[in-house]
Amino acid sequence: MARVTPATTGGASVSLVTVLATGGTIATRTDERGVSTARDSGADLLSRLGPGALPEVRVRDVLRVGSYRMTLAQATEVARAVAGELADPDVDGVVVTHGTDTTEETAFLLDLFHADPRPVVLTGAQRPADAPDGDGPRNLADAVTVAAAPATRDLGVLVAFGGQLFPARGTRKSHTLAADTFAAPDAGPLGRVDGATVRVERRPVRRPPFDLAAFDPAGVRVDVVACHPDADATALHAFATAGARGLVLQATGSGNANPVICRAVAQLTAAGVVVVTSTRVAAGPVAALYGDGGGTDLLAAGALPAGLLRPSQARVLLAVLLGLHRDPDEVRAGWREAAG
Protein backbone atom coordinates (compact mmCIF):
# COMPACT_ATOMS: atom_id res chain seq x y z
CA MET A 1 0.00 0.00 0.00
CA ALA A 2 1.54 3.30 -1.09
CA ARG A 3 1.56 6.28 1.24
CA VAL A 4 1.80 9.98 0.41
CA THR A 5 2.71 12.49 3.11
CA PRO A 6 2.02 16.22 2.70
CA ALA A 7 5.03 18.38 1.97
CA THR A 8 4.37 20.56 5.01
CA THR A 9 2.42 19.93 8.18
CA GLY A 10 3.36 22.95 10.28
CA GLY A 11 3.77 20.67 13.28
CA ALA A 12 0.01 20.15 13.57
CA SER A 13 -1.63 16.75 13.59
CA VAL A 14 -2.47 15.60 10.08
CA SER A 15 -5.57 13.65 9.09
CA LEU A 16 -5.14 10.27 7.41
CA VAL A 17 -7.31 9.38 4.42
CA THR A 18 -7.24 6.10 2.54
CA VAL A 19 -7.85 6.13 -1.23
CA LEU A 20 -9.19 2.87 -2.64
CA ALA A 21 -8.78 2.77 -6.41
CA THR A 22 -11.13 0.72 -8.60
CA GLY A 23 -10.43 2.04 -12.10
CA GLY A 24 -12.93 4.05 -14.11
CA THR A 25 -12.39 7.00 -16.45
CA ILE A 26 -10.23 8.76 -13.88
CA ALA A 27 -7.70 5.95 -14.46
CA THR A 28 -8.11 5.50 -18.23
CA ARG A 29 -5.69 6.26 -21.01
CA THR A 30 -6.28 6.19 -24.75
CA ASP A 31 -4.45 3.72 -26.97
CA GLU A 32 -3.39 4.12 -30.60
CA ARG A 33 -6.88 3.07 -31.73
CA GLY A 34 -8.51 5.85 -29.73
CA VAL A 35 -9.99 3.37 -27.23
CA SER A 36 -9.79 4.19 -23.52
CA THR A 37 -9.22 1.53 -20.86
CA ALA A 38 -8.47 1.73 -17.14
CA ARG A 39 -4.69 1.58 -16.71
CA ASP A 40 -3.52 3.92 -13.95
CA SER A 41 -3.02 2.77 -10.38
CA GLY A 42 -4.14 4.66 -7.34
CA ALA A 43 -0.57 5.89 -6.84
CA ASP A 44 -0.64 7.26 -10.40
CA LEU A 45 -3.81 9.20 -9.58
CA LEU A 46 -2.29 10.71 -6.46
CA SER A 47 0.91 11.66 -8.29
CA ARG A 48 -1.07 14.13 -10.41
CA LEU A 49 -2.37 16.11 -7.44
CA GLY A 50 0.88 17.99 -6.87
CA PRO A 51 1.78 19.86 -3.67
CA GLY A 52 -1.03 21.28 -1.61
CA ALA A 53 -2.67 21.43 1.78
CA LEU A 54 -4.07 17.90 1.65
CA PRO A 55 -4.20 15.33 4.46
CA GLU A 56 -1.81 12.43 4.63
CA VAL A 57 -3.01 9.83 2.12
CA ARG A 58 -2.38 6.15 1.71
CA VAL A 59 -3.60 4.32 -1.36
CA ARG A 60 -4.64 0.78 -2.18
CA ASP A 61 -5.67 -0.74 -5.50
CA VAL A 62 -8.80 -2.87 -5.13
CA LEU A 63 -9.85 -3.23 -8.78
CA ARG A 64 -8.94 -1.69 -12.12
CA VAL A 65 -12.02 -1.88 -14.33
CA GLY A 66 -14.42 0.34 -16.20
CA SER A 67 -17.41 0.66 -13.91
CA TYR A 68 -19.77 -0.54 -16.65
CA ARG A 69 -18.22 -3.95 -15.87
CA MET A 70 -18.73 -3.70 -12.11
CA THR A 71 -20.57 -6.73 -10.72
CA LEU A 72 -22.44 -7.15 -7.45
CA ALA A 73 -19.60 -9.36 -6.20
CA GLN A 74 -16.99 -6.72 -7.09
CA ALA A 75 -18.98 -3.94 -5.44
CA THR A 76 -19.18 -6.14 -2.34
CA GLU A 77 -15.39 -6.53 -2.50
CA VAL A 78 -15.13 -2.73 -2.44
CA ALA A 79 -17.49 -2.60 0.55
CA ARG A 80 -15.30 -5.07 2.41
CA ALA A 81 -12.19 -3.07 1.53
CA VAL A 82 -13.84 0.05 2.94
CA ALA A 83 -14.75 -1.80 6.14
CA GLY A 84 -11.17 -3.02 6.41
CA GLU A 85 -9.79 0.51 6.21
CA LEU A 86 -12.28 1.81 8.77
CA ALA A 87 -11.12 -0.90 11.17
CA ASP A 88 -7.99 1.25 11.56
CA PRO A 89 -8.77 3.95 14.16
CA ASP A 90 -6.12 6.23 12.64
CA VAL A 91 -8.11 6.58 9.41
CA ASP A 92 -10.29 9.69 9.32
CA GLY A 93 -12.11 8.85 6.08
CA VAL A 94 -12.03 6.77 2.92
CA VAL A 95 -12.12 7.82 -0.74
CA VAL A 96 -13.13 5.40 -3.49
CA THR A 97 -12.18 6.29 -7.06
CA HIS A 98 -14.77 4.80 -9.38
CA GLY A 99 -16.15 5.01 -12.89
CA THR A 100 -19.14 7.32 -13.21
CA ASP A 101 -21.32 4.81 -15.11
CA THR A 102 -22.22 2.89 -11.96
CA THR A 103 -21.14 5.20 -9.16
CA GLU A 104 -24.78 5.47 -8.12
CA GLU A 105 -25.00 1.70 -7.60
CA THR A 106 -21.73 1.23 -5.73
CA ALA A 107 -22.20 4.33 -3.57
CA PHE A 108 -25.65 3.16 -2.53
CA LEU A 109 -24.47 -0.37 -1.81
CA LEU A 110 -21.66 0.98 0.39
CA ASP A 111 -24.12 3.24 2.18
CA LEU A 112 -26.48 0.35 2.93
CA PHE A 113 -23.68 -1.28 4.97
CA HIS A 114 -21.99 1.85 6.33
CA ALA A 115 -22.12 1.78 10.13
CA ASP A 116 -19.37 4.28 10.94
CA PRO A 117 -19.47 8.04 11.51
CA ARG A 118 -16.39 8.55 9.32
CA PRO A 119 -17.15 9.55 5.73
CA VAL A 120 -16.73 7.39 2.65
CA VAL A 121 -16.48 9.50 -0.49
CA LEU A 122 -16.76 8.30 -4.09
CA THR A 123 -15.34 10.33 -6.93
CA GLY A 124 -14.07 9.88 -10.47
CA ALA A 125 -13.84 11.74 -13.75
CA GLN A 126 -15.68 12.29 -16.99
CA ARG A 127 -12.48 12.82 -18.94
CA PRO A 128 -9.59 10.33 -19.22
CA ALA A 129 -6.35 10.71 -17.30
CA ASP A 130 -4.49 11.74 -20.46
CA ALA A 131 -7.02 14.40 -21.51
CA PRO A 132 -5.53 17.92 -21.52
CA ASP A 133 -8.57 19.21 -19.61
CA GLY A 134 -8.91 16.23 -17.28
CA ASP A 135 -11.22 16.70 -14.31
CA GLY A 136 -9.90 13.80 -12.27
CA PRO A 137 -7.21 15.58 -10.21
CA ARG A 138 -9.55 18.28 -8.94
CA ASN A 139 -12.29 15.76 -8.13
CA LEU A 140 -9.83 13.53 -6.27
CA ALA A 141 -8.37 16.45 -4.30
CA ASP A 142 -11.90 17.53 -3.37
CA ALA A 143 -12.83 14.00 -2.29
CA VAL A 144 -9.76 13.71 -0.06
CA THR A 145 -10.60 17.08 1.50
CA VAL A 146 -14.19 15.95 2.11
CA ALA A 147 -13.08 12.64 3.63
CA ALA A 148 -10.93 14.49 6.19
CA ALA A 149 -13.45 17.21 7.03
CA PRO A 150 -15.10 17.03 10.48
CA ALA A 151 -18.27 18.51 8.92
CA THR A 152 -18.86 15.35 6.91
CA ARG A 153 -19.00 12.95 9.84
CA ASP A 154 -22.30 11.09 10.21
CA LEU A 155 -23.34 11.92 6.65
CA GLY A 156 -22.84 8.37 5.39
CA VAL A 157 -21.47 7.59 1.95
CA LEU A 158 -21.06 10.62 -0.30
CA VAL A 159 -20.31 11.46 -3.93
CA ALA A 160 -17.93 14.39 -4.49
CA PHE A 161 -17.89 15.59 -8.07
CA GLY A 162 -17.53 18.90 -9.88
CA GLY A 163 -17.25 20.85 -6.65
CA GLN A 164 -20.53 19.49 -5.32
CA LEU A 165 -21.31 16.98 -2.59
CA PHE A 166 -24.16 14.47 -2.88
CA PRO A 167 -25.63 11.75 -0.65
CA ALA A 168 -25.40 8.19 -1.97
CA ARG A 169 -29.16 7.60 -1.86
CA GLY A 170 -30.98 9.35 -4.69
CA THR A 171 -27.90 10.53 -6.59
CA ARG A 172 -27.73 9.64 -10.28
CA LYS A 173 -25.60 10.27 -13.32
CA SER A 174 -27.51 12.85 -15.31
CA HIS A 175 -25.41 13.48 -18.42
CA THR A 176 -23.31 11.12 -20.51
CA LEU A 177 -20.40 13.50 -21.11
CA ALA A 178 -20.74 16.73 -19.11
CA ALA A 179 -18.20 17.30 -16.33
CA ASP A 180 -20.94 18.13 -13.82
CA THR A 181 -22.72 14.86 -14.37
CA PHE A 182 -24.21 13.96 -10.97
CA ALA A 183 -27.53 15.18 -9.65
CA ALA A 184 -29.94 14.39 -6.84
CA PRO A 185 -33.22 15.37 -8.54
CA ASP A 186 -35.44 15.01 -5.49
CA ALA A 187 -33.32 16.86 -2.95
CA GLY A 188 -30.30 18.51 -4.56
CA PRO A 189 -26.69 18.47 -3.33
CA LEU A 190 -25.73 18.30 0.33
CA GLY A 191 -23.07 20.95 -0.02
CA ARG A 192 -20.06 22.18 -1.89
CA VAL A 193 -16.28 22.00 -1.90
CA ASP A 194 -14.22 25.13 -2.47
CA GLY A 195 -10.52 24.39 -2.16
CA ALA A 196 -9.90 23.47 1.48
CA THR A 197 -13.40 24.54 2.53
CA VAL A 198 -16.27 22.04 2.76
CA ARG A 199 -19.74 23.54 3.19
CA VAL A 200 -22.52 21.19 4.29
CA GLU A 201 -25.93 22.77 3.72
CA ARG A 202 -28.21 19.90 4.75
CA ARG A 203 -27.95 16.46 6.30
CA PRO A 204 -29.47 13.31 4.78
CA VAL A 205 -31.80 10.99 6.65
CA ARG A 206 -29.76 7.94 7.69
CA ARG A 207 -31.27 4.47 7.96
CA PRO A 208 -30.00 1.57 10.08
CA PRO A 209 -27.20 -0.22 8.21
CA PHE A 210 -27.25 -3.85 7.18
CA ASP A 211 -24.69 -6.40 8.38
CA LEU A 212 -22.00 -6.75 5.72
CA ALA A 213 -20.69 -9.96 7.33
CA ALA A 214 -24.11 -11.57 6.83
CA PHE A 215 -24.41 -10.59 3.17
CA ASP A 216 -23.70 -13.20 0.48
CA PRO A 217 -24.00 -11.96 -3.12
CA ALA A 218 -23.44 -15.43 -4.61
CA GLY A 219 -26.36 -16.55 -6.71
CA VAL A 220 -28.32 -13.33 -6.26
CA ARG A 221 -29.89 -12.34 -9.55
CA VAL A 222 -32.03 -9.20 -9.86
CA ASP A 223 -33.03 -7.87 -13.28
CA VAL A 224 -34.54 -4.58 -14.44
CA VAL A 225 -37.47 -4.79 -16.87
CA ALA A 226 -38.55 -1.78 -18.91
CA CYS A 227 -42.24 -0.98 -19.24
CA HIS A 228 -43.21 0.84 -22.42
CA PRO A 229 -46.08 1.04 -24.91
CA ASP A 230 -46.68 -2.49 -26.29
CA ALA A 231 -44.64 -4.15 -23.52
CA ASP A 232 -45.67 -7.71 -22.70
CA ALA A 233 -44.57 -10.21 -20.07
CA THR A 234 -41.90 -11.97 -22.14
CA ALA A 235 -38.94 -10.39 -20.35
CA LEU A 236 -40.46 -10.91 -16.90
CA HIS A 237 -40.95 -14.64 -17.42
CA ALA A 238 -37.59 -15.04 -19.16
CA PHE A 239 -35.69 -13.46 -16.28
CA ALA A 240 -37.57 -15.56 -13.73
CA THR A 241 -36.80 -18.71 -15.74
CA ALA A 242 -33.13 -17.68 -15.81
CA GLY A 243 -33.12 -17.64 -12.01
CA ALA A 244 -34.02 -14.08 -11.01
CA ARG A 245 -35.27 -13.97 -7.43
CA GLY A 246 -36.02 -10.28 -7.75
CA LEU A 247 -37.25 -7.99 -10.54
CA VAL A 248 -37.41 -4.21 -10.76
CA LEU A 249 -39.94 -2.65 -13.11
CA GLN A 250 -38.76 0.50 -14.83
CA ALA A 251 -42.34 1.65 -15.08
CA THR A 252 -43.79 4.75 -16.73
CA GLY A 253 -45.06 7.86 -14.98
CA SER A 254 -45.74 7.43 -11.28
CA GLY A 255 -45.25 3.66 -11.61
CA ASN A 256 -47.58 2.27 -14.27
CA ALA A 257 -47.52 -0.67 -16.68
CA ASN A 258 -50.45 -2.49 -18.37
CA PRO A 259 -52.83 -5.38 -17.56
CA VAL A 260 -50.54 -8.00 -19.14
CA ILE A 261 -47.61 -6.93 -16.97
CA CYS A 262 -49.85 -6.85 -13.88
CA ARG A 263 -51.05 -10.42 -14.46
CA ALA A 264 -47.46 -11.60 -14.84
CA VAL A 265 -46.42 -9.81 -11.65
CA ALA A 266 -49.21 -11.57 -9.74
CA GLN A 267 -48.03 -14.95 -11.06
CA LEU A 268 -44.40 -14.29 -10.22
CA THR A 269 -44.96 -12.91 -6.74
CA ALA A 270 -47.15 -15.94 -5.96
CA ALA A 271 -44.18 -18.09 -7.03
CA GLY A 272 -41.81 -16.29 -4.63
CA VAL A 273 -40.19 -13.72 -6.93
CA VAL A 274 -39.99 -10.28 -5.31
CA VAL A 275 -41.08 -7.53 -7.69
CA VAL A 276 -40.46 -3.81 -7.14
CA THR A 277 -41.99 -0.94 -9.10
CA SER A 278 -39.74 2.03 -9.89
CA THR A 279 -40.07 4.56 -12.70
CA ARG A 280 -38.15 5.92 -15.66
CA VAL A 281 -39.08 9.51 -14.68
CA ALA A 282 -36.20 11.52 -13.20
CA ALA A 283 -37.88 12.84 -10.05
CA GLY A 284 -40.88 12.26 -7.82
CA PRO A 285 -42.19 9.26 -5.90
CA VAL A 286 -43.75 6.06 -7.16
CA ALA A 287 -47.46 6.37 -6.34
CA ALA A 288 -50.41 4.01 -6.84
CA LEU A 289 -52.82 6.33 -8.66
CA TYR A 290 -54.23 4.44 -11.65
CA GLY A 291 -56.05 1.19 -12.37
CA ASP A 292 -56.40 -0.67 -15.68
CA GLY A 293 -52.78 -1.82 -15.49
CA GLY A 294 -51.49 1.18 -13.55
CA GLY A 295 -49.81 1.49 -10.19
CA THR A 296 -52.87 0.48 -8.17
CA ASP A 297 -53.08 -2.80 -10.04
CA LEU A 298 -49.35 -3.44 -9.67
CA LEU A 299 -49.69 -2.96 -5.93
CA ALA A 300 -52.62 -5.38 -5.83
CA ALA A 301 -50.54 -7.88 -7.82
CA GLY A 302 -47.88 -7.87 -5.11
CA ALA A 303 -45.34 -5.37 -6.42
CA LEU A 304 -43.54 -3.22 -3.86
CA PRO A 305 -43.29 0.54 -4.54
CA ALA A 306 -39.75 1.91 -4.74
CA GLY A 307 -40.58 5.30 -3.28
CA LEU A 308 -37.93 7.70 -4.57
CA LEU A 309 -35.44 5.01 -5.60
CA ARG A 310 -34.84 4.76 -9.33
CA PRO A 311 -34.23 1.37 -10.99
CA SER A 312 -30.44 1.37 -10.55
CA GLN A 313 -30.58 1.83 -6.78
CA ALA A 314 -33.80 -0.15 -6.31
CA ARG A 315 -32.00 -3.10 -7.87
CA VAL A 316 -29.10 -2.70 -5.41
CA LEU A 317 -31.36 -2.62 -2.36
CA LEU A 318 -33.35 -5.62 -3.57
CA ALA A 319 -30.13 -7.56 -4.25
CA VAL A 320 -28.81 -6.77 -0.78
CA LEU A 321 -32.04 -7.95 0.85
CA LEU A 322 -32.01 -11.13 -1.22
CA GLY A 323 -28.40 -11.72 -0.19
CA LEU A 324 -29.39 -11.41 3.45
CA HIS A 325 -32.69 -13.32 3.46
CA ARG A 326 -33.86 -16.45 1.68
CA ASP A 327 -37.53 -16.04 2.59
CA PRO A 328 -39.37 -13.71 0.13
CA ASP A 329 -41.62 -12.51 2.96
CA GLU A 330 -38.56 -11.39 4.94
CA VAL A 331 -37.26 -9.60 1.84
CA ARG A 332 -40.59 -7.80 1.40
CA ALA A 333 -40.65 -6.80 5.07
CA GLY A 334 -37.09 -5.54 4.82
CA TRP A 335 -37.95 -3.58 1.69
CA ARG A 336 -40.78 -1.74 3.42
CA GLU A 337 -38.42 -0.68 6.20
CA ALA A 338 -35.47 0.33 4.00
CA ALA A 339 -36.96 1.84 0.85
CA GLY A 340 -38.97 4.67 2.35
Coordinates of C-alpha atoms in Angstrom, one line a residue:
M1 CA 0.0 0.0 0.0
A2 CA 1.5 3.3 -1.1
R3 CA 1.6 6.3 1.2
V4 CA 1.8 10.0 0.4
T5 CA 2.7 12.5 3.1
P6 CA 2.0 16.2 2.7
A7 CA 5.0 18.4 2.0
T8 CA 4.4 20.6 5.0
T9 CA 2.4 19.9 8.2
G10 CA 3.4 22.9 10.3
G11 CA 3.8 20.7 13.3
A12 CA 0.0 20.2 13.6
S13 CA -1.6 16.8 13.6
V14 CA -2.5 15.6 10.1
S15 CA -5.6 13.6 9.1
L16 CA -5.1 10.3 7.4
V17 CA -7.3 9.4 4.4
T18 CA -7.2 6.1 2.5
V19 CA -7.9 6.1 -1.2
L20 CA -9.2 2.9 -2.6
A21 CA -8.8 2.8 -6.4
T22 CA -11.1 0.7 -8.6
G23 CA -10.4 2.0 -12.1
G24 CA -12.9 4.1 -14.1
T25 CA -12.4 7.0 -16.5
I26 CA -10.2 8.8 -13.9
A27 CA -7.7 5.9 -14.5
T28 CA -8.1 5.5 -18.2
R29 CA -5.7 6.3 -21.0
T30 CA -6.3 6.2 -24.8
D31 CA -4.4 3.7 -27.0
E32 CA -3.4 4.1 -30.6
R33 CA -6.9 3.1 -31.7
G34 CA -8.5 5.8 -29.7
V35 CA -10.0 3.4 -27.2
S36 CA -9.8 4.2 -23.5
T37 CA -9.2 1.5 -20.9
A38 CA -8.5 1.7 -17.1
R39 CA -4.7 1.6 -16.7
D40 CA -3.5 3.9 -14.0
S41 CA -3.0 2.8 -10.4
G42 CA -4.1 4.7 -7.3
A43 CA -0.6 5.9 -6.8
D44 CA -0.6 7.3 -10.4
L45 CA -3.8 9.2 -9.6
L46 CA -2.3 10.7 -6.5
S47 CA 0.9 11.7 -8.3
R48 CA -1.1 14.1 -10.4
L49 CA -2.4 16.1 -7.4
G50 CA 0.9 18.0 -6.9
P51 CA 1.8 19.9 -3.7
G52 CA -1.0 21.3 -1.6
A53 CA -2.7 21.4 1.8
L54 CA -4.1 17.9 1.7
P55 CA -4.2 15.3 4.5
E56 CA -1.8 12.4 4.6
V57 CA -3.0 9.8 2.1
R58 CA -2.4 6.1 1.7
V59 CA -3.6 4.3 -1.4
R60 CA -4.6 0.8 -2.2
D61 CA -5.7 -0.7 -5.5
V62 CA -8.8 -2.9 -5.1
L63 CA -9.9 -3.2 -8.8
R64 CA -8.9 -1.7 -12.1
V65 CA -12.0 -1.9 -14.3
G66 CA -14.4 0.3 -16.2
S67 CA -17.4 0.7 -13.9
Y68 CA -19.8 -0.5 -16.7
R69 CA -18.2 -3.9 -15.9
M70 CA -18.7 -3.7 -12.1
T71 CA -20.6 -6.7 -10.7
L72 CA -22.4 -7.2 -7.4
A73 CA -19.6 -9.4 -6.2
Q74 CA -17.0 -6.7 -7.1
A75 CA -19.0 -3.9 -5.4
T76 CA -19.2 -6.1 -2.3
E77 CA -15.4 -6.5 -2.5
V78 CA -15.1 -2.7 -2.4
A79 CA -17.5 -2.6 0.6
R80 CA -15.3 -5.1 2.4
A81 CA -12.2 -3.1 1.5
V82 CA -13.8 0.1 2.9
A83 CA -14.7 -1.8 6.1
G84 CA -11.2 -3.0 6.4
E85 CA -9.8 0.5 6.2
L86 CA -12.3 1.8 8.8
A87 CA -11.1 -0.9 11.2
D88 CA -8.0 1.3 11.6
P89 CA -8.8 3.9 14.2
D90 CA -6.1 6.2 12.6
V91 CA -8.1 6.6 9.4
D92 CA -10.3 9.7 9.3
G93 CA -12.1 8.9 6.1
V94 CA -12.0 6.8 2.9
V95 CA -12.1 7.8 -0.7
V96 CA -13.1 5.4 -3.5
T97 CA -12.2 6.3 -7.1
H98 CA -14.8 4.8 -9.4
G99 CA -16.1 5.0 -12.9
T100 CA -19.1 7.3 -13.2
D101 CA -21.3 4.8 -15.1
T102 CA -22.2 2.9 -12.0
T103 CA -21.1 5.2 -9.2
E104 CA -24.8 5.5 -8.1
E105 CA -25.0 1.7 -7.6
T106 CA -21.7 1.2 -5.7
A107 CA -22.2 4.3 -3.6
F108 CA -25.6 3.2 -2.5
L109 CA -24.5 -0.4 -1.8
L110 CA -21.7 1.0 0.4
D111 CA -24.1 3.2 2.2
L112 CA -26.5 0.3 2.9
F113 CA -23.7 -1.3 5.0
H114 CA -22.0 1.9 6.3
A115 CA -22.1 1.8 10.1
D116 CA -19.4 4.3 10.9
P117 CA -19.5 8.0 11.5
R118 CA -16.4 8.6 9.3
P119 CA -17.1 9.5 5.7
V120 CA -16.7 7.4 2.7
V121 CA -16.5 9.5 -0.5
L122 CA -16.8 8.3 -4.1
T123 CA -15.3 10.3 -6.9
G124 CA -14.1 9.9 -10.5
A125 CA -13.8 11.7 -13.8
Q126 CA -15.7 12.3 -17.0
R127 CA -12.5 12.8 -18.9
P128 CA -9.6 10.3 -19.2
A129 CA -6.3 10.7 -17.3
D130 CA -4.5 11.7 -20.5
A131 CA -7.0 14.4 -21.5
P132 CA -5.5 17.9 -21.5
D133 CA -8.6 19.2 -19.6
G134 CA -8.9 16.2 -17.3
D135 CA -11.2 16.7 -14.3
G136 CA -9.9 13.8 -12.3
P137 CA -7.2 15.6 -10.2
R138 CA -9.6 18.3 -8.9
N139 CA -12.3 15.8 -8.1
L140 CA -9.8 13.5 -6.3
A141 CA -8.4 16.4 -4.3
D142 CA -11.9 17.5 -3.4
A143 CA -12.8 14.0 -2.3
V144 CA -9.8 13.7 -0.1
T145 CA -10.6 17.1 1.5
V146 CA -14.2 16.0 2.1
A147 CA -13.1 12.6 3.6
A148 CA -10.9 14.5 6.2
A149 CA -13.5 17.2 7.0
P150 CA -15.1 17.0 10.5
A151 CA -18.3 18.5 8.9
T152 CA -18.9 15.4 6.9
R153 CA -19.0 13.0 9.8
D154 CA -22.3 11.1 10.2
L155 CA -23.3 11.9 6.6
G156 CA -22.8 8.4 5.4
V157 CA -21.5 7.6 1.9
L158 CA -21.1 10.6 -0.3
V159 CA -20.3 11.5 -3.9
A160 CA -17.9 14.4 -4.5
F161 CA -17.9 15.6 -8.1
G162 CA -17.5 18.9 -9.9
G163 CA -17.2 20.9 -6.6
Q164 CA -20.5 19.5 -5.3
L165 CA -21.3 17.0 -2.6
F166 CA -24.2 14.5 -2.9
P167 CA -25.6 11.7 -0.7
A168 CA -25.4 8.2 -2.0
R169 CA -29.2 7.6 -1.9
G170 CA -31.0 9.3 -4.7
T171 CA -27.9 10.5 -6.6
R172 CA -27.7 9.6 -10.3
K173 CA -25.6 10.3 -13.3
S174 CA -27.5 12.9 -15.3
H175 CA -25.4 13.5 -18.4
T176 CA -23.3 11.1 -20.5
L177 CA -20.4 13.5 -21.1
A178 CA -20.7 16.7 -19.1
A179 CA -18.2 17.3 -16.3
D180 CA -20.9 18.1 -13.8
T181 CA -22.7 14.9 -14.4
F182 CA -24.2 14.0 -11.0
A183 CA -27.5 15.2 -9.7
A184 CA -29.9 14.4 -6.8
P185 CA -33.2 15.4 -8.5
D186 CA -35.4 15.0 -5.5
A187 CA -33.3 16.9 -2.9
G188 CA -30.3 18.5 -4.6
P189 CA -26.7 18.5 -3.3
L190 CA -25.7 18.3 0.3
G191 CA -23.1 21.0 0.0
R192 CA -20.1 22.2 -1.9
V193 CA -16.3 22.0 -1.9
D194 CA -14.2 25.1 -2.5
G195 CA -10.5 24.4 -2.2
A196 CA -9.9 23.5 1.5
T197 CA -13.4 24.5 2.5
V198 CA -16.3 22.0 2.8
R199 CA -19.7 23.5 3.2
V200 CA -22.5 21.2 4.3
E201 CA -25.9 22.8 3.7
R202 CA -28.2 19.9 4.7
R203 CA -28.0 16.5 6.3
P204 CA -29.5 13.3 4.8
V205 CA -31.8 11.0 6.6
R206 CA -29.8 7.9 7.7
R207 CA -31.3 4.5 8.0
P208 CA -30.0 1.6 10.1
P209 CA -27.2 -0.2 8.2
F210 CA -27.3 -3.9 7.2
D211 CA -24.7 -6.4 8.4
L212 CA -22.0 -6.8 5.7
A213 CA -20.7 -10.0 7.3
A214 CA -24.1 -11.6 6.8
F215 CA -24.4 -10.6 3.2
D216 CA -23.7 -13.2 0.5
P217 CA -24.0 -12.0 -3.1
A218 CA -23.4 -15.4 -4.6
G219 CA -26.4 -16.6 -6.7
V220 CA -28.3 -13.3 -6.3
R221 CA -29.9 -12.3 -9.6
V222 CA -32.0 -9.2 -9.9
D223 CA -33.0 -7.9 -13.3
V224 CA -34.5 -4.6 -14.4
V225 CA -37.5 -4.8 -16.9
A226 CA -38.5 -1.8 -18.9
C227 CA -42.2 -1.0 -19.2
H228 CA -43.2 0.8 -22.4
P229 CA -46.1 1.0 -24.9
D230 CA -46.7 -2.5 -26.3
A231 CA -44.6 -4.1 -23.5
D232 CA -45.7 -7.7 -22.7
A233 CA -44.6 -10.2 -20.1
T234 CA -41.9 -12.0 -22.1
A235 CA -38.9 -10.4 -20.3
L236 CA -40.5 -10.9 -16.9
H237 CA -41.0 -14.6 -17.4
A238 CA -37.6 -15.0 -19.2
F239 CA -35.7 -13.5 -16.3
A240 CA -37.6 -15.6 -13.7
T241 CA -36.8 -18.7 -15.7
A242 CA -33.1 -17.7 -15.8
G243 CA -33.1 -17.6 -12.0
A244 CA -34.0 -14.1 -11.0
R245 CA -35.3 -14.0 -7.4
G246 CA -36.0 -10.3 -7.8
L247 CA -37.3 -8.0 -10.5
V248 CA -37.4 -4.2 -10.8
L249 CA -39.9 -2.7 -13.1
Q250 CA -38.8 0.5 -14.8
A251 CA -42.3 1.7 -15.1
T252 CA -43.8 4.7 -16.7
G253 CA -45.1 7.9 -15.0
S254 CA -45.7 7.4 -11.3
G255 CA -45.3 3.7 -11.6
N256 CA -47.6 2.3 -14.3
A257 CA -47.5 -0.7 -16.7
N258 CA -50.5 -2.5 -18.4
P259 CA -52.8 -5.4 -17.6
V260 CA -50.5 -8.0 -19.1
I261 CA -47.6 -6.9 -17.0
C262 CA -49.9 -6.9 -13.9
R263 CA -51.0 -10.4 -14.5
A264 CA -47.5 -11.6 -14.8
V265 CA -46.4 -9.8 -11.6
A266 CA -49.2 -11.6 -9.7
Q267 CA -48.0 -15.0 -11.1
L268 CA -44.4 -14.3 -10.2
T269 CA -45.0 -12.9 -6.7
A270 CA -47.1 -15.9 -6.0
A271 CA -44.2 -18.1 -7.0
G272 CA -41.8 -16.3 -4.6
V273 CA -40.2 -13.7 -6.9
V274 CA -40.0 -10.3 -5.3
V275 CA -41.1 -7.5 -7.7
V276 CA -40.5 -3.8 -7.1
T277 CA -42.0 -0.9 -9.1
S278 CA -39.7 2.0 -9.9
T279 CA -40.1 4.6 -12.7
R280 CA -38.1 5.9 -15.7
V281 CA -39.1 9.5 -14.7
A282 CA -36.2 11.5 -13.2
A283 CA -37.9 12.8 -10.1
G284 CA -40.9 12.3 -7.8
P285 CA -42.2 9.3 -5.9
V286 CA -43.7 6.1 -7.2
A287 CA -47.5 6.4 -6.3
A288 CA -50.4 4.0 -6.8
L289 CA -52.8 6.3 -8.7
Y290 CA -54.2 4.4 -11.7
G291 CA -56.0 1.2 -12.4
D292 CA -56.4 -0.7 -15.7
G293 CA -52.8 -1.8 -15.5
G294 CA -51.5 1.2 -13.6
G295 CA -49.8 1.5 -10.2
T296 CA -52.9 0.5 -8.2
D297 CA -53.1 -2.8 -10.0
L298 CA -49.3 -3.4 -9.7
L299 CA -49.7 -3.0 -5.9
A300 CA -52.6 -5.4 -5.8
A301 CA -50.5 -7.9 -7.8
G302 CA -47.9 -7.9 -5.1
A303 CA -45.3 -5.4 -6.4
L304 CA -43.5 -3.2 -3.9
P305 CA -43.3 0.5 -4.5
A306 CA -39.7 1.9 -4.7
G307 CA -40.6 5.3 -3.3
L308 CA -37.9 7.7 -4.6
L309 CA -35.4 5.0 -5.6
R310 CA -34.8 4.8 -9.3
P311 CA -34.2 1.4 -11.0
S312 CA -30.4 1.4 -10.5
Q313 CA -30.6 1.8 -6.8
A314 CA -33.8 -0.2 -6.3
R315 CA -32.0 -3.1 -7.9
V316 CA -29.1 -2.7 -5.4
L317 CA -31.4 -2.6 -2.4
L318 CA -33.4 -5.6 -3.6
A319 CA -30.1 -7.6 -4.3
V320 CA -28.8 -6.8 -0.8
L321 CA -32.0 -8.0 0.8
L322 CA -32.0 -11.1 -1.2
G323 CA -28.4 -11.7 -0.2
L324 CA -29.4 -11.4 3.4
H325 CA -32.7 -13.3 3.5
R326 CA -33.9 -16.5 1.7
D327 CA -37.5 -16.0 2.6
P328 CA -39.4 -13.7 0.1
D329 CA -41.6 -12.5 3.0
E330 CA -38.6 -11.4 4.9
V331 CA -37.3 -9.6 1.8
R332 CA -40.6 -7.8 1.4
A333 CA -40.6 -6.8 5.1
G334 CA -37.1 -5.5 4.8
W335 CA -38.0 -3.6 1.7
R336 CA -40.8 -1.7 3.4
E337 CA -38.4 -0.7 6.2
A338 CA -35.5 0.3 4.0
A339 CA -37.0 1.8 0.8
G340 CA -39.0 4.7 2.3

